[in-house]
Amino acid sequence: QKEVEQNSGPLSVPEGAIASLNCTYSDRGSQSFFWYRQYSGKSPELIMFIYSNGDKEDGRFTAQLNKASQYVSLLIRDSQPSDSATYLCAVNIMMDSSYKLIFGSGTRLLVRP
Amino acid sequence: DTGVSQDPRHKITKRGQNVTFRCDPISEHNRLYWYRQTLGQGPEFLTYFQNEAQLEKSRLLSDRFSAERPKGSFSTLEIQRTEQGDSAMYLCASSMGLSPYNEQFFGPGTRLTVL
């Protein structure tokens, strides 16, 4: 089992819809969770982070965390074609006696005009 | 521009050559990380520094790879005797503080192609 798992997609949604991106992680002790957006050929860009169970909203983005289920998600409301990108989930996981940021393989999102 | 910068942005080299990449972190950030990313995968941790001290290296990092951060500011990553399997995007990130929970901000990356 990978430490951080994401569906590779592509997830295709029409413009204006809600896009829901999901991520599961293996380490119950993980305390911090991050979502990055990566356009093709570019580097990851931090969108949001979440530390506590529940929802955290920032503009059109909402991160949701459920530590009991080891599940974190990202909702994008009113999706725009410019949101088309790969979304990387990253989790701080204890490995080899220190915390490391472990990334999933990413979910590709396509927003259809 | 006060973000993380990397140089060069692209590097094409022949197998067996040595290459060196540079990363300049956000100025007040004391932690600096190197990652490698291949197509269809997320970034993979290579090593990180806290100030000038290299605190950890991934087990996946062969002895052909070496990194330095001599004055706790910029860092260099050198790959000796490059192999075609080294072709990837090399990403640098930086963060502030000692907590492992602090957000990491990425530079634009150096894309390495080994022929």
Coordinates of C-alpha atoms in Angstrom, one line a residue:
Chain A
Q1 CA 0.0 0.0 0.0
K2 CA 1.3 3.4 -0.9
E3 CA 1.6 6.0 1.8
V4 CA -0.6 8.5 -0.1
E5 CA -3.1 7.4 -2.7
Q6 CA -5.1 9.3 -5.2
N7 CA -7.1 8.3 -8.2
S8 CA -5.1 9.3 -11.3
G9 CA -8.2 10.4 -13.3
P10 CA -8.8 12.2 -15.4
L11 CA -11.7 13.7 -13.6
S12 CA -13.8 15.6 -16.1
V13 CA -16.4 18.1 -15.0
P14 CA -18.3 20.8 -16.9
E15 CA -17.5 24.5 -16.3
G16 CA -19.4 25.8 -13.2
A17 CA -19.7 22.4 -11.5
I18 CA -18.1 21.2 -8.2
A19 CA -15.0 19.1 -8.6
S20 CA -14.2 16.7 -5.8
L21 CA -10.7 15.3 -5.4
N22 CA -9.9 12.6 -2.9
C23 CA -6.9 11.3 -1.1
T24 CA -6.2 8.6 1.4
Y25 CA -3.1 8.1 3.6
S26 CA -1.7 5.3 5.6
D27 CA -0.1 6.9 8.7
R28 CA -2.6 7.5 11.5
G29 CA -0.1 9.8 13.2
S30 CA 0.0 12.3 10.3
Q31 CA -0.9 15.8 11.4
S32 CA -0.6 18.1 8.4
F33 CA -2.1 17.8 4.9
F34 CA -1.5 19.8 1.8
W35 CA -3.0 20.3 -1.6
Y36 CA -0.9 21.5 -4.5
R37 CA -1.9 22.3 -8.0
Q38 CA 0.5 21.5 -10.9
Y39 CA 0.1 22.7 -14.4
S40 CA 1.7 20.6 -17.1
G41 CA 5.5 21.3 -17.2
K42 CA 5.4 23.5 -14.2
S43 CA 6.2 23.1 -10.5
P44 CA 3.6 22.4 -7.7
E45 CA 1.8 25.4 -6.3
L46 CA 0.4 25.3 -2.8
I47 CA -3.3 25.8 -2.7
M48 CA -4.3 24.9 0.8
F49 CA -3.3 23.1 4.0
I50 CA -5.4 21.6 6.7
Y51 CA -4.4 20.3 10.2
S52 CA -7.7 19.7 12.0
N53 CA -10.7 17.5 11.3
G54 CA -13.5 19.2 9.4
D55 CA -13.7 21.7 6.6
K56 CA -11.5 24.6 5.8
E57 CA -12.6 27.1 3.1
D58 CA -10.5 29.5 1.0
G59 CA -12.4 31.2 -1.8
R60 CA -13.7 28.5 -4.2
F61 CA -11.6 25.8 -2.5
T62 CA -12.6 23.7 0.5
A63 CA -10.3 21.1 2.1
Q64 CA -12.0 18.4 4.2
L65 CA -10.1 16.2 6.6
N66 CA -11.3 13.0 8.4
K67 CA -8.5 11.6 10.4
A68 CA -10.5 8.6 11.7
S69 CA -11.0 7.5 8.1
Q70 CA -7.5 8.7 7.0
Y71 CA -9.1 10.7 4.2
V72 CA -8.6 14.2 2.9
S73 CA -10.4 15.8 0.0
L74 CA -10.4 19.1 -2.0
L75 CA -13.6 20.6 -3.4
I76 CA -13.4 23.2 -6.1
R77 CA -16.7 25.1 -6.5
D78 CA -17.6 26.9 -9.8
S79 CA -14.9 25.1 -11.7
Q80 CA -13.2 27.0 -14.4
P81 CA -11.2 25.8 -17.4
S82 CA -8.2 27.4 -15.8
D83 CA -8.6 24.9 -13.0
S84 CA -7.6 22.1 -15.4
A85 CA -4.4 20.7 -13.9
T86 CA -3.0 17.9 -11.8
Y87 CA -3.8 18.1 -8.1
L88 CA -1.3 16.6 -5.7
C89 CA -2.2 15.6 -2.2
A90 CA 0.7 15.7 0.2
V91 CA 0.9 14.3 3.8
N92 CA 3.5 14.7 6.5
I93 CA 4.3 11.1 7.4
M94 CA 6.8 9.7 9.9
M95 CA 9.4 7.8 7.9
D96 CA 12.9 6.7 8.9
S97 CA 12.5 8.6 12.3
S98 CA 11.6 12.0 10.8
Y99 CA 8.6 13.5 9.2
K100 CA 8.6 13.8 5.4
L101 CA 6.2 15.3 3.0
I102 CA 4.9 12.4 0.9
F103 CA 3.0 13.1 -2.3
G104 CA 0.4 11.1 -4.0
S105 CA 0.7 10.6 -7.8
G106 CA -1.9 13.3 -8.4
T107 CA -5.4 13.5 -9.9
R108 CA -5.7 15.1 -13.3
L109 CA -8.7 17.4 -13.5
L110 CA -10.3 18.5 -16.8
V111 CA -12.9 21.3 -16.7
R112 CA -14.9 21.3 -20.0
P113 CA -16.0 24.8 -21.2
Chain B
D1 CA 10.7 38.2 -7.0
T2 CA 10.9 36.7 -3.5
G3 CA 10.0 33.1 -4.4
V4 CA 12.2 30.1 -4.7
S5 CA 14.5 30.2 -7.7
Q6 CA 16.3 27.4 -9.5
D7 CA 19.0 27.4 -12.1
P8 CA 19.2 26.2 -14.8
R9 CA 15.6 25.6 -15.8
H10 CA 16.6 23.0 -18.4
K11 CA 19.7 20.9 -18.8
I12 CA 20.5 18.4 -21.5
T13 CA 23.6 16.3 -20.9
K14 CA 25.2 13.1 -22.2
R15 CA 25.4 10.0 -20.2
G16 CA 28.4 9.9 -17.9
Q17 CA 28.7 13.7 -17.5
N18 CA 28.4 15.5 -14.2
V19 CA 25.7 18.2 -13.7
T20 CA 25.1 20.7 -10.9
F21 CA 21.9 22.5 -10.1
R22 CA 21.4 25.5 -7.9
C23 CA 18.5 26.5 -5.7
D24 CA 17.9 29.9 -3.9
P25 CA 15.2 29.5 -1.3
I26 CA 12.9 32.2 0.1
S27 CA 15.3 34.4 2.1
E28 CA 13.9 33.9 5.6
H29 CA 13.3 30.2 5.2
N30 CA 15.7 28.0 7.1
R31 CA 14.7 24.6 5.6
L32 CA 15.5 23.6 2.1
Y33 CA 14.4 20.4 0.3
W34 CA 15.3 18.6 -2.9
Y35 CA 12.8 16.4 -4.7
R36 CA 12.7 14.5 -8.0
Q37 CA 9.6 14.1 -10.1
T38 CA 9.1 11.8 -13.1
L39 CA 6.2 11.9 -15.5
G40 CA 2.9 10.8 -13.9
Q41 CA 4.3 10.7 -10.4
G42 CA 4.3 13.1 -7.4
P43 CA 7.5 14.7 -6.2
E44 CA 9.8 12.2 -4.4
F45 CA 11.9 13.3 -1.4
L46 CA 15.7 13.3 -1.9
T47 CA 17.2 15.3 0.9
Y48 CA 16.8 18.3 3.1
F49 CA 18.7 20.9 5.0
Q50 CA 18.0 22.9 8.1
N51 CA 20.2 25.9 7.8
E52 CA 23.6 24.5 6.6
A53 CA 23.1 21.0 8.1
Q54 CA 22.0 18.2 5.8
L55 CA 19.7 16.3 8.1
E56 CA 18.5 13.5 5.9
K57 CA 19.0 11.7 2.6
S58 CA 16.6 9.4 1.0
R59 CA 17.7 5.8 0.8
L60 CA 16.8 6.1 -2.9
L61 CA 19.6 8.6 -3.4
S62 CA 22.6 6.9 -4.8
D63 CA 26.2 8.0 -3.9
R64 CA 26.3 9.7 -7.3
F65 CA 24.1 12.4 -5.8
S66 CA 25.5 15.0 -3.4
A67 CA 24.0 18.2 -2.1
E68 CA 25.4 21.1 -0.2
R69 CA 24.1 24.3 1.5
P70 CA 27.4 25.8 2.6
K71 CA 26.2 29.0 4.2
G72 CA 22.7 28.1 5.0
S73 CA 21.4 30.1 2.0
F74 CA 21.5 28.7 -1.5
S75 CA 22.0 25.0 -2.2
T76 CA 23.5 22.9 -4.9
L77 CA 22.7 19.4 -6.1
E78 CA 25.3 17.5 -8.1
I79 CA 24.8 14.4 -10.0
Q80 CA 28.0 12.6 -11.1
R81 CA 28.2 10.1 -14.0
T82 CA 24.7 10.8 -15.1
E83 CA 22.5 7.9 -16.3
Q84 CA 19.5 8.0 -18.5
G85 CA 17.4 7.0 -15.5
D86 CA 18.3 10.3 -13.9
S87 CA 16.2 12.2 -16.4
A88 CA 13.5 14.0 -14.4
M89 CA 12.4 17.3 -13.0
Y90 CA 14.5 18.3 -10.0
L91 CA 12.5 20.5 -7.6
C92 CA 13.7 22.6 -4.7
A93 CA 11.4 23.8 -2.0
S94 CA 11.8 25.8 1.2
S95 CA 9.9 26.3 4.4
M96 CA 10.1 28.5 7.5
G97 CA 10.8 27.3 11.0
L98 CA 11.5 24.0 12.7
S99 CA 8.1 22.4 12.6
P100 CA 7.6 19.6 10.1
Y101 CA 4.2 20.9 9.5
N102 CA 5.1 24.1 7.8
E103 CA 4.1 24.7 4.2
Q104 CA 6.8 24.1 1.6
F105 CA 7.0 26.4 -1.4
F106 CA 8.5 25.1 -4.6
G107 CA 10.8 26.6 -7.1
P108 CA 10.2 26.3 -10.9
G109 CA 12.3 23.2 -11.2
T110 CA 15.2 22.1 -13.3
R111 CA 14.3 19.6 -16.1
L112 CA 17.2 17.2 -16.7
T113 CA 17.5 15.2 -19.9
V114 CA 20.2 12.6 -20.1
L115 CA 20.9 11.4 -23.6

